[in-house]
Coordinates of N, CA and C in Angstrom, one line a residue:
T1 N 48.3 -19.7 -62.9 CA 47.0 -20.8 -63.1 C 48.1 -21.6 -64.1
G2 N 48.7 -21.0 -64.9 CA 49.2 -22.1 -65.9 C 50.4 -23.2 -65.6
Y3 N 51.0 -22.1 -64.4 CA 52.4 -23.1 -63.8 C 51.7 -24.2 -63.0
V4 N 50.6 -24.2 -61.9 CA 49.8 -25.1 -61.4 C 49.1 -26.4 -62.3
L5 N 48.7 -25.7 -63.3 CA 48.1 -27.0 -64.4 C 48.9 -27.8 -65.1
S6 N 50.1 -27.1 -64.9 CA 51.5 -27.8 -65.8 C 52.0 -29.1 -64.9
I7 N 52.4 -28.2 -63.7 CA 52.5 -29.4 -62.5 C 51.4 -30.4 -62.3
L8 N 50.3 -30.2 -62.3 CA 49.2 -30.8 -62.1 C 49.2 -32.1 -63.1
G9 N 49.2 -31.6 -64.7 CA 49.4 -32.5 -65.5 C 50.7 -33.3 -65.5
L10 N 51.7 -33.1 -65.2 CA 53.0 -33.8 -65.0 C 52.5 -34.7 -64.0
A11 N 51.9 -34.2 -62.9 CA 51.7 -35.2 -62.2 C 51.0 -36.3 -61.9
L12 N 49.8 -36.3 -62.8 CA 49.0 -37.0 -63.3 C 49.4 -38.0 -64.3
A13 N 50.2 -37.7 -65.5 CA 50.9 -38.4 -66.4 C 51.8 -39.4 -65.8
A14 N 52.6 -39.0 -64.4 CA 53.4 -39.7 -64.1 C 53.0 -40.7 -63.0
A15 N 51.4 -40.4 -62.5 CA 50.9 -41.6 -62.1 C 50.2 -42.4 -63.1
Q16 N 49.6 -41.9 -63.9 CA 49.1 -42.9 -65.1 C 50.1 -43.7 -65.4
T17 N 51.1 -43.4 -65.6 CA 52.2 -44.1 -66.4 C 52.9 -45.3 -65.4
N18 N 52.9 -44.9 -63.9 CA 53.2 -45.8 -62.9 C 52.1 -46.9 -62.7
M19 N 50.7 -46.5 -62.8 CA 49.7 -47.3 -62.4 C 49.4 -48.4 -63.5
A20 N 49.9 -48.0 -65.1 CA 49.7 -48.7 -66.1 C 50.9 -50.1 -66.2
D21 N 52.0 -49.4 -65.9 CA 53.4 -50.2 -65.5 C 52.8 -51.1 -64.1
H22 N 52.0 -51.2 -63.4 CA 52.3 -51.9 -62.4 C 51.1 -52.9 -62.6
A23 N 49.7 -52.3 -63.3 CA 48.7 -53.1 -63.7 C 49.4 -54.0 -64.8
M24 N 50.4 -53.7 -65.8 CA 50.6 -54.6 -66.6 C 51.4 -55.5 -65.9
R25 N 52.8 -55.2 -65.1 CA 53.7 -56.2 -64.9 C 52.9 -57.0 -63.7
D26 N 52.4 -56.6 -62.6 CA 52.1 -57.1 -61.4 C 50.8 -57.9 -61.7
H27 N 50.0 -57.5 -62.4 CA 48.5 -57.9 -62.7 C 48.1 -58.8 -64.1
G28 N 48.9 -58.6 -64.7 CA 49.3 -59.5 -65.9 C 48.0 -58.6 -67.3
A29 N 48.0 -57.3 -66.9 CA 47.0 -56.6 -68.1 C 47.5 -56.5 -69.3
S30 N 46.8 -56.5 -70.5 CA 47.4 -56.7 -71.7 C 47.5 -55.1 -72.2
T31 N 48.4 -54.8 -73.2 CA 48.5 -53.3 -73.7 C 46.9 -52.8 -73.9
L32 N 46.5 -53.5 -74.9 CA 44.9 -53.3 -75.3 C 44.4 -53.0 -74.3
E33 N 44.3 -53.8 -73.2 CA 43.4 -53.7 -72.4 C 43.7 -52.5 -71.1
N34 N 45.0 -52.3 -71.1 CA 45.3 -51.0 -70.4 C 45.2 -50.0 -71.0
M35 N 45.0 -49.9 -72.7 CA 44.4 -48.7 -73.4 C 43.1 -48.3 -73.4
L36 N 42.1 -49.3 -73.4 CA 41.0 -49.0 -73.5 C 40.0 -48.9 -72.3
Y37 N 40.9 -49.1 -70.8 CA 40.7 -48.6 -70.0 C 41.0 -47.0 -69.3
V38 N 42.2 -46.6 -69.9 CA 42.6 -45.6 -69.9 C 41.8 -44.7 -70.9
N39 N 42.2 -45.0 -71.9 CA 41.3 -44.3 -72.8 C 39.8 -43.8 -72.6
V40 N 39.1 -45.2 -72.4 CA 37.7 -44.7 -71.9 C 37.4 -43.6 -71.2
L41 N 38.1 -43.6 -69.7 CA 38.2 -43.0 -68.7 C 38.6 -41.6 -69.0
G42 N 39.7 -41.6 -69.7 CA 39.9 -40.4 -70.4 C 39.3 -39.6 -71.2
L43 N 38.3 -40.1 -71.9 CA 37.2 -39.7 -73.4 C 36.1 -39.3 -72.1
A44 N 35.7 -39.7 -71.2 CA 34.4 -39.4 -70.3 C 35.0 -38.0 -69.7
I45 N 36.0 -38.0 -69.0 CA 36.6 -37.0 -68.4 C 36.5 -35.5 -69.5
V46 N 37.4 -35.5 -70.7 CA 37.5 -34.9 -71.8 C 36.0 -34.4 -71.9
A47 N 35.3 -35.5 -72.3 CA 33.9 -34.8 -73.1 C 33.2 -34.0 -72.1
V48 N 32.9 -34.3 -71.0 CA 32.4 -33.4 -69.9 C 33.0 -32.0 -70.0
A49 N 34.5 -32.0 -69.6 CA 35.0 -30.7 -69.9 C 34.8 -29.9 -70.6
A50 N 35.1 -30.6 -71.7 CA 35.2 -30.0 -73.2 C 33.8 -29.4 -73.6
W51 N 32.8 -29.7 -73.3 CA 31.0 -29.7 -73.3 C 30.8 -28.6 -72.1
C52 N 31.4 -28.8 -71.0 CA 31.1 -27.9 -70.2 C 31.8 -25.9 -70.4
V53 N 33.2 -26.7 -70.8 CA 34.1 -25.1 -71.3 C 33.7 -24.4 -72.7
D54 N 33.7 -25.4 -73.6 CA 33.5 -24.5 -74.9 C 33.1 -25.3 -76.1
G55 N 32.0 -26.4 -75.4 CA 31.3 -27.4 -76.2 C 30.8 -27.1 -77.6
R56 N 29.8 -25.4 -77.1 CA 28.8 -25.5 -78.5 C 30.0 -24.4 -79.6
E57 N 31.1 -23.7 -78.6 CA 31.8 -22.9 -79.8 C 32.6 -24.0 -81.0
A58 N 32.9 -25.4 -80.1 CA 33.9 -26.2 -80.5 C 33.0 -26.9 -81.6
W59 N 31.7 -27.3 -81.4 CA 31.1 -27.8 -82.3 C 30.3 -26.8 -83.5
E60 N 30.3 -25.9 -83.4 CA 30.0 -24.5 -84.3 C 31.2 -24.8 -85.3
Y61 N 32.3 -24.8 -84.9 CA 33.6 -24.5 -85.2 C 33.5 -25.8 -86.4
M62 N 33.5 -27.3 -85.8 CA 33.7 -28.1 -86.6 C 32.8 -28.4 -87.9
Q63 N 31.3 -27.6 -87.6 CA 30.7 -27.6 -88.5 C 30.7 -26.8 -89.9
H64 N 31.2 -25.4 -89.3 CA 31.7 -24.3 -90.4 C 33.1 -24.5 -91.0
T65 N 34.0 -25.0 -90.7 CA 35.5 -25.0 -90.8 C 35.7 -26.1 -91.6
E66 N 36.0 -26.4 -93.2 CA 36.4 -27.0 -93.8 C 37.5 -27.9 -93.7
G67 N 37.4 -28.9 -93.2 CA 38.3 -29.9 -92.9 C 39.1 -30.2 -91.7
A68 N 38.0 -29.4 -90.6 CA 38.2 -29.3 -89.3 C 38.2 -30.7 -88.7
A69 N 37.0 -31.3 -88.6 CA 36.5 -32.4 -88.4 C 37.7 -33.4 -89.0
G70 N 38.1 -34.0 -90.4 CA 39.0 -34.6 -90.8 C 40.3 -34.6 -90.2
L71 N 40.9 -33.6 -89.8 CA 42.1 -33.1 -88.8 C 41.7 -33.4 -87.6
L72 N 40.9 -33.5 -87.0 CA 40.5 -33.9 -85.7 C 40.8 -35.1 -85.8
V73 N 40.3 -36.2 -87.1 CA 40.2 -37.5 -86.7 C 41.3 -37.7 -86.8
L74 N 42.3 -37.2 -87.8 CA 43.7 -37.6 -88.2 C 44.5 -37.3 -86.7
R75 N 44.3 -36.4 -86.3 CA 45.1 -36.2 -85.1 C 44.7 -37.0 -83.8
S76 N 43.3 -37.3 -83.8 CA 42.9 -38.8 -83.1 C 43.8 -40.0 -83.0
V77 N 43.7 -40.3 -84.5 CA 44.4 -41.5 -84.9 C 45.8 -41.8 -84.4
T78 N 46.6 -40.4 -84.7 CA 47.9 -40.3 -85.0 C 48.3 -40.6 -83.0
F79 N 47.7 -39.7 -82.0 CA 47.5 -40.3 -81.0 C 47.2 -41.3 -80.4
Y80 N 46.3 -41.8 -80.9 CA 46.3 -43.4 -80.4 C 47.5 -44.2 -80.7
F81 N 47.9 -44.0 -81.7 CA 49.2 -45.0 -82.4 C 50.1 -45.0 -81.5
G82 N 50.3 -43.7 -81.2 CA 51.2 -42.8 -80.2 C 51.2 -43.3 -78.7
A83 N 49.9 -43.6 -78.0 CA 49.8 -44.1 -77.0 C 50.0 -45.6 -76.9
L84 N 49.7 -46.2 -77.9 CA 49.6 -47.5 -77.9 C 51.4 -47.9 -77.8
T85 N 52.0 -47.5 -78.4 CA 53.8 -47.6 -78.7 C 54.0 -47.2 -77.2
F86 N 53.6 -46.0 -76.6 CA 54.3 -45.8 -75.6 C 53.6 -46.9 -74.3
T87 N 52.5 -47.2 -74.6 CA 51.9 -48.5 -73.3 C 52.7 -49.3 -74.0
A88 N 52.8 -49.9 -75.0 CA 53.5 -51.4 -75.3 C 55.2 -51.1 -74.7
L89 N 56.0 -49.9 -75.1 CA 57.3 -49.6 -74.3 C 57.1 -49.6 -73.2
T90 N 56.3 -49.5 -72.2 CA 56.1 -49.2 -70.8 C 55.7 -50.7 -70.2
R91 N 55.2 -51.4 -71.2 CA 54.9 -53.1 -70.7 C 56.2 -53.8 -70.6
H92 N 56.7 -53.4 -72.0 CA 58.2 -54.4 -72.0 C 59.4 -53.5 -71.4
A93 N 59.6 -52.5 -70.9 CA 60.9 -51.7 -70.5 C 60.3 -51.2 -69.1
G94 N 59.2 -50.6 -68.9 CA 58.7 -50.2 -67.9 C 58.5 -48.6 -68.1
A95 N 58.1 -48.2 -66.6 CA 57.6 -46.4 -67.0 C 58.8 -46.0 -66.8
V96 N 60.0 -45.9 -66.7 CA 61.2 -44.9 -66.6 C 61.9 -44.9 -67.7
P97 N 62.1 -45.9 -68.4 CA 62.7 -45.9 -69.8 C 61.6 -45.2 -70.5
A98 N 59.9 -46.0 -70.6 CA 59.1 -45.2 -71.6 C 59.0 -43.4 -71.4
T99 N 59.2 -43.1 -70.1 CA 59.0 -41.6 -70.1 C 60.5 -41.3 -70.7
A100 N 61.6 -41.6 -70.4 CA 62.7 -41.0 -71.2 C 62.6 -40.8 -72.3
V101 N 62.0 -42.0 -73.3 CA 61.5 -41.9 -74.6 C 60.8 -40.8 -75.2
A102 N 59.8 -40.8 -74.4 CA 58.8 -39.8 -74.7 C 59.3 -38.7 -74.6
T103 N 60.3 -38.4 -73.5 CA 60.8 -37.2 -73.3 C 61.9 -36.8 -74.8
A104 N 62.7 -37.7 -75.0 CA 63.6 -37.8 -76.0 C 63.0 -37.2 -77.1
R105 N 61.6 -37.7 -77.5 CA 61.1 -37.5 -78.4 C 60.4 -36.0 -78.9
K106 N 59.9 -35.8 -77.6 CA 59.6 -34.1 -77.2 C 60.7 -33.1 -77.6
G107 N 61.9 -33.3 -77.1 CA 63.0 -32.6 -77.6 C 63.5 -32.7 -78.9
L108 N 63.6 -33.8 -79.3 CA 64.0 -33.8 -80.9 C 62.8 -33.1 -82.0
T109 N 61.6 -33.1 -81.3 CA 60.5 -32.5 -81.9 C 60.7 -31.2 -81.8
V110 N 61.5 -30.1 -80.7 CA 61.5 -28.9 -80.6 C 62.8 -28.7 -81.5
I111 N 63.7 -29.4 -81.1 CA 65.0 -29.1 -82.2 C 64.6 -29.1 -84.0
G112 N 63.6 -30.2 -84.3 CA 63.5 -30.0 -85.6 C 62.6 -29.1 -86.0
S113 N 61.8 -28.4 -85.1 CA 61.2 -27.2 -85.5 C 62.2 -26.0 -85.8
F114 N 63.4 -25.9 -85.3 CA 64.2 -25.0 -85.1 C 64.9 -25.1 -86.6
V115 N 65.3 -26.8 -86.9 CA 65.6 -27.0 -88.1 C 65.1 -26.8 -89.5
L116 N 63.7 -27.1 -89.1 CA 62.7 -26.9 -90.7 C 62.3 -25.7 -90.4
F117 N 62.0 -25.0 -89.7 CA 60.9 -23.6 -89.3 C 62.2 -22.7 -88.8
P118 N 63.2 -22.3 -89.4 CA 64.5 -21.6 -88.8 C 63.7 -20.0 -88.7
G119 N 63.3 -19.4 -89.4 CA 62.4 -17.9 -89.5 C 61.5 -17.6 -88.7
D120 N 60.7 -18.9 -88.2 CA 59.5 -18.6 -87.1 C 60.4 -18.3 -85.7
K121 N 61.1 -18.9 -85.2 CA 61.3 -18.5 -83.6 C 63.1 -18.2 -83.3
P122 N 63.6 -17.4 -82.9 CA 64.8 -17.2 -82.8 C 65.8 -18.3 -82.1
F123 N 66.4 -18.8 -82.0 CA 67.3 -19.7 -81.1 C 68.3 -18.7 -80.5
S124 N 67.7 -18.6 -79.1 CA 68.2 -17.9 -78.1 C 69.3 -18.7 -77.2
E125 N 69.8 -17.9 -76.3 CA 70.7 -18.8 -75.1 C 70.2 -19.4 -74.3
W126 N 68.6 -19.5 -74.1 CA 68.3 -20.3 -73.3 C 67.8 -21.5 -73.8
F127 N 67.4 -21.4 -75.0 CA 67.0 -22.9 -76.0 C 68.5 -23.6 -76.0
A128 N 69.8 -22.7 -75.9 CA 71.0 -23.6 -76.2 C 71.1 -24.3 -74.8
L129 N 70.7 -23.3 -73.7 CA 71.3 -24.1 -72.4 C 70.5 -25.4 -72.5
G130 N 69.0 -25.3 -72.7 CA 67.9 -26.2 -72.3 C 68.8 -27.6 -73.2
L131 N 68.9 -27.1 -74.5 CA 69.6 -28.4 -75.1 C 70.6 -28.8 -74.8
A132 N 71.5 -28.0 -74.0 CA 72.7 -28.8 -73.4 C 72.3 -29.1 -72.3
L133 N 71.4 -29.0 -71.3 CA 70.8 -29.9 -70.0 C 70.3 -31.0 -70.9
F134 N 69.4 -31.1 -71.7 CA 68.8 -32.3 -72.4 C 70.3 -33.4 -72.7
L135 N 70.8 -32.9 -73.5 CA 72.2 -33.8 -73.9 C 72.8 -34.6 -72.8
C136 N 73.2 -33.4 -71.5 CA 73.6 -34.1 -70.6 C 72.6 -35.1 -69.7
A137 N 71.6 -34.6 -69.7 CA 71.0 -35.9 -69.1 C 70.9 -36.8 -69.7
I138 N 70.8 -37.0 -71.0 CA 70.8 -38.1 -71.9 C 72.3 -38.8 -71.6
G139 N 72.7 -38.1 -71.6 CA 74.6 -38.6 -71.3 C 74.6 -39.2 -70.2
I140 N 74.3 -38.7 -69.0 CA 74.0 -39.3 -67.7 C 73.6 -40.4 -67.5
E141 N 72.4 -40.8 -68.0 CA 71.6 -41.9 -68.1 C 72.0 -43.0 -68.9
L142 N 72.4 -42.8 -70.0 CA 73.4 -43.7 -70.7 C 74.3 -44.1 -70.0
K143 N 75.1 -43.5 -69.1 CA 76.4 -44.0 -68.4 C 75.9 -44.7 -67.3
A144 N 74.9 -44.3 -66.5 CA 74.4 -45.1 -65.7 C 73.9 -46.5 -65.8
R145 N 72.9 -46.5 -67.4 CA 72.7 -47.7 -67.8 C 73.8 -48.5 -68.1
M146 N 75.1 -48.0 -68.4 CA 76.0 -48.9 -69.1 C 76.9 -49.4 -67.7
E147 N 77.1 -48.6 -66.7 CA 77.6 -48.8 -65.6 C 76.5 -50.2 -64.6
K148 N 75.7 -49.9 -64.9 CA 74.6 -51.1 -64.3 C 74.9 -52.5 -64.9
K149 N 74.8 -52.2 -66.2 CA 74.8 -53.7 -67.0 C 76.2 -54.1 -66.9
N150 N 77.4 -53.5 -66.7 CA 78.6 -54.0 -66.5 C 78.9 -54.7 -65.1
T151 N 77.9 -54.3 -64.2 CA 78.0 -55.0 -62.7 C 77.4 -55.8 -62.7

């Protein structure tokens, strides 16, 4: 079930990014307009799903755990500015470069977690292989862009 949900999430994220790129590029939608429609729709879906799955428990947790609501607000604000930056990047550079930047950020977050918290998880051959493949992908993308620019 986890793999199916992961693949579904990736597919929906790709569709959302491409639709946002299309709306902003071909129909003149602004970055803030895109953010409004996408986030209101997302809020409605998540609110219904959250309430149906664990709404009461989450509400009780927020009421009885000191600082939980504040952390949720802080997380929401940082996510908003991250999404705003991603949407602006999509508007100015397109869906593919914006997604590449987002993927690179995620990779750097994982690398940073190994550097900042070395005792929390062992650095295995699989992480080394993933890092090598990630760096190769960045190199191939940069090479293709430089060749395209020179032609």
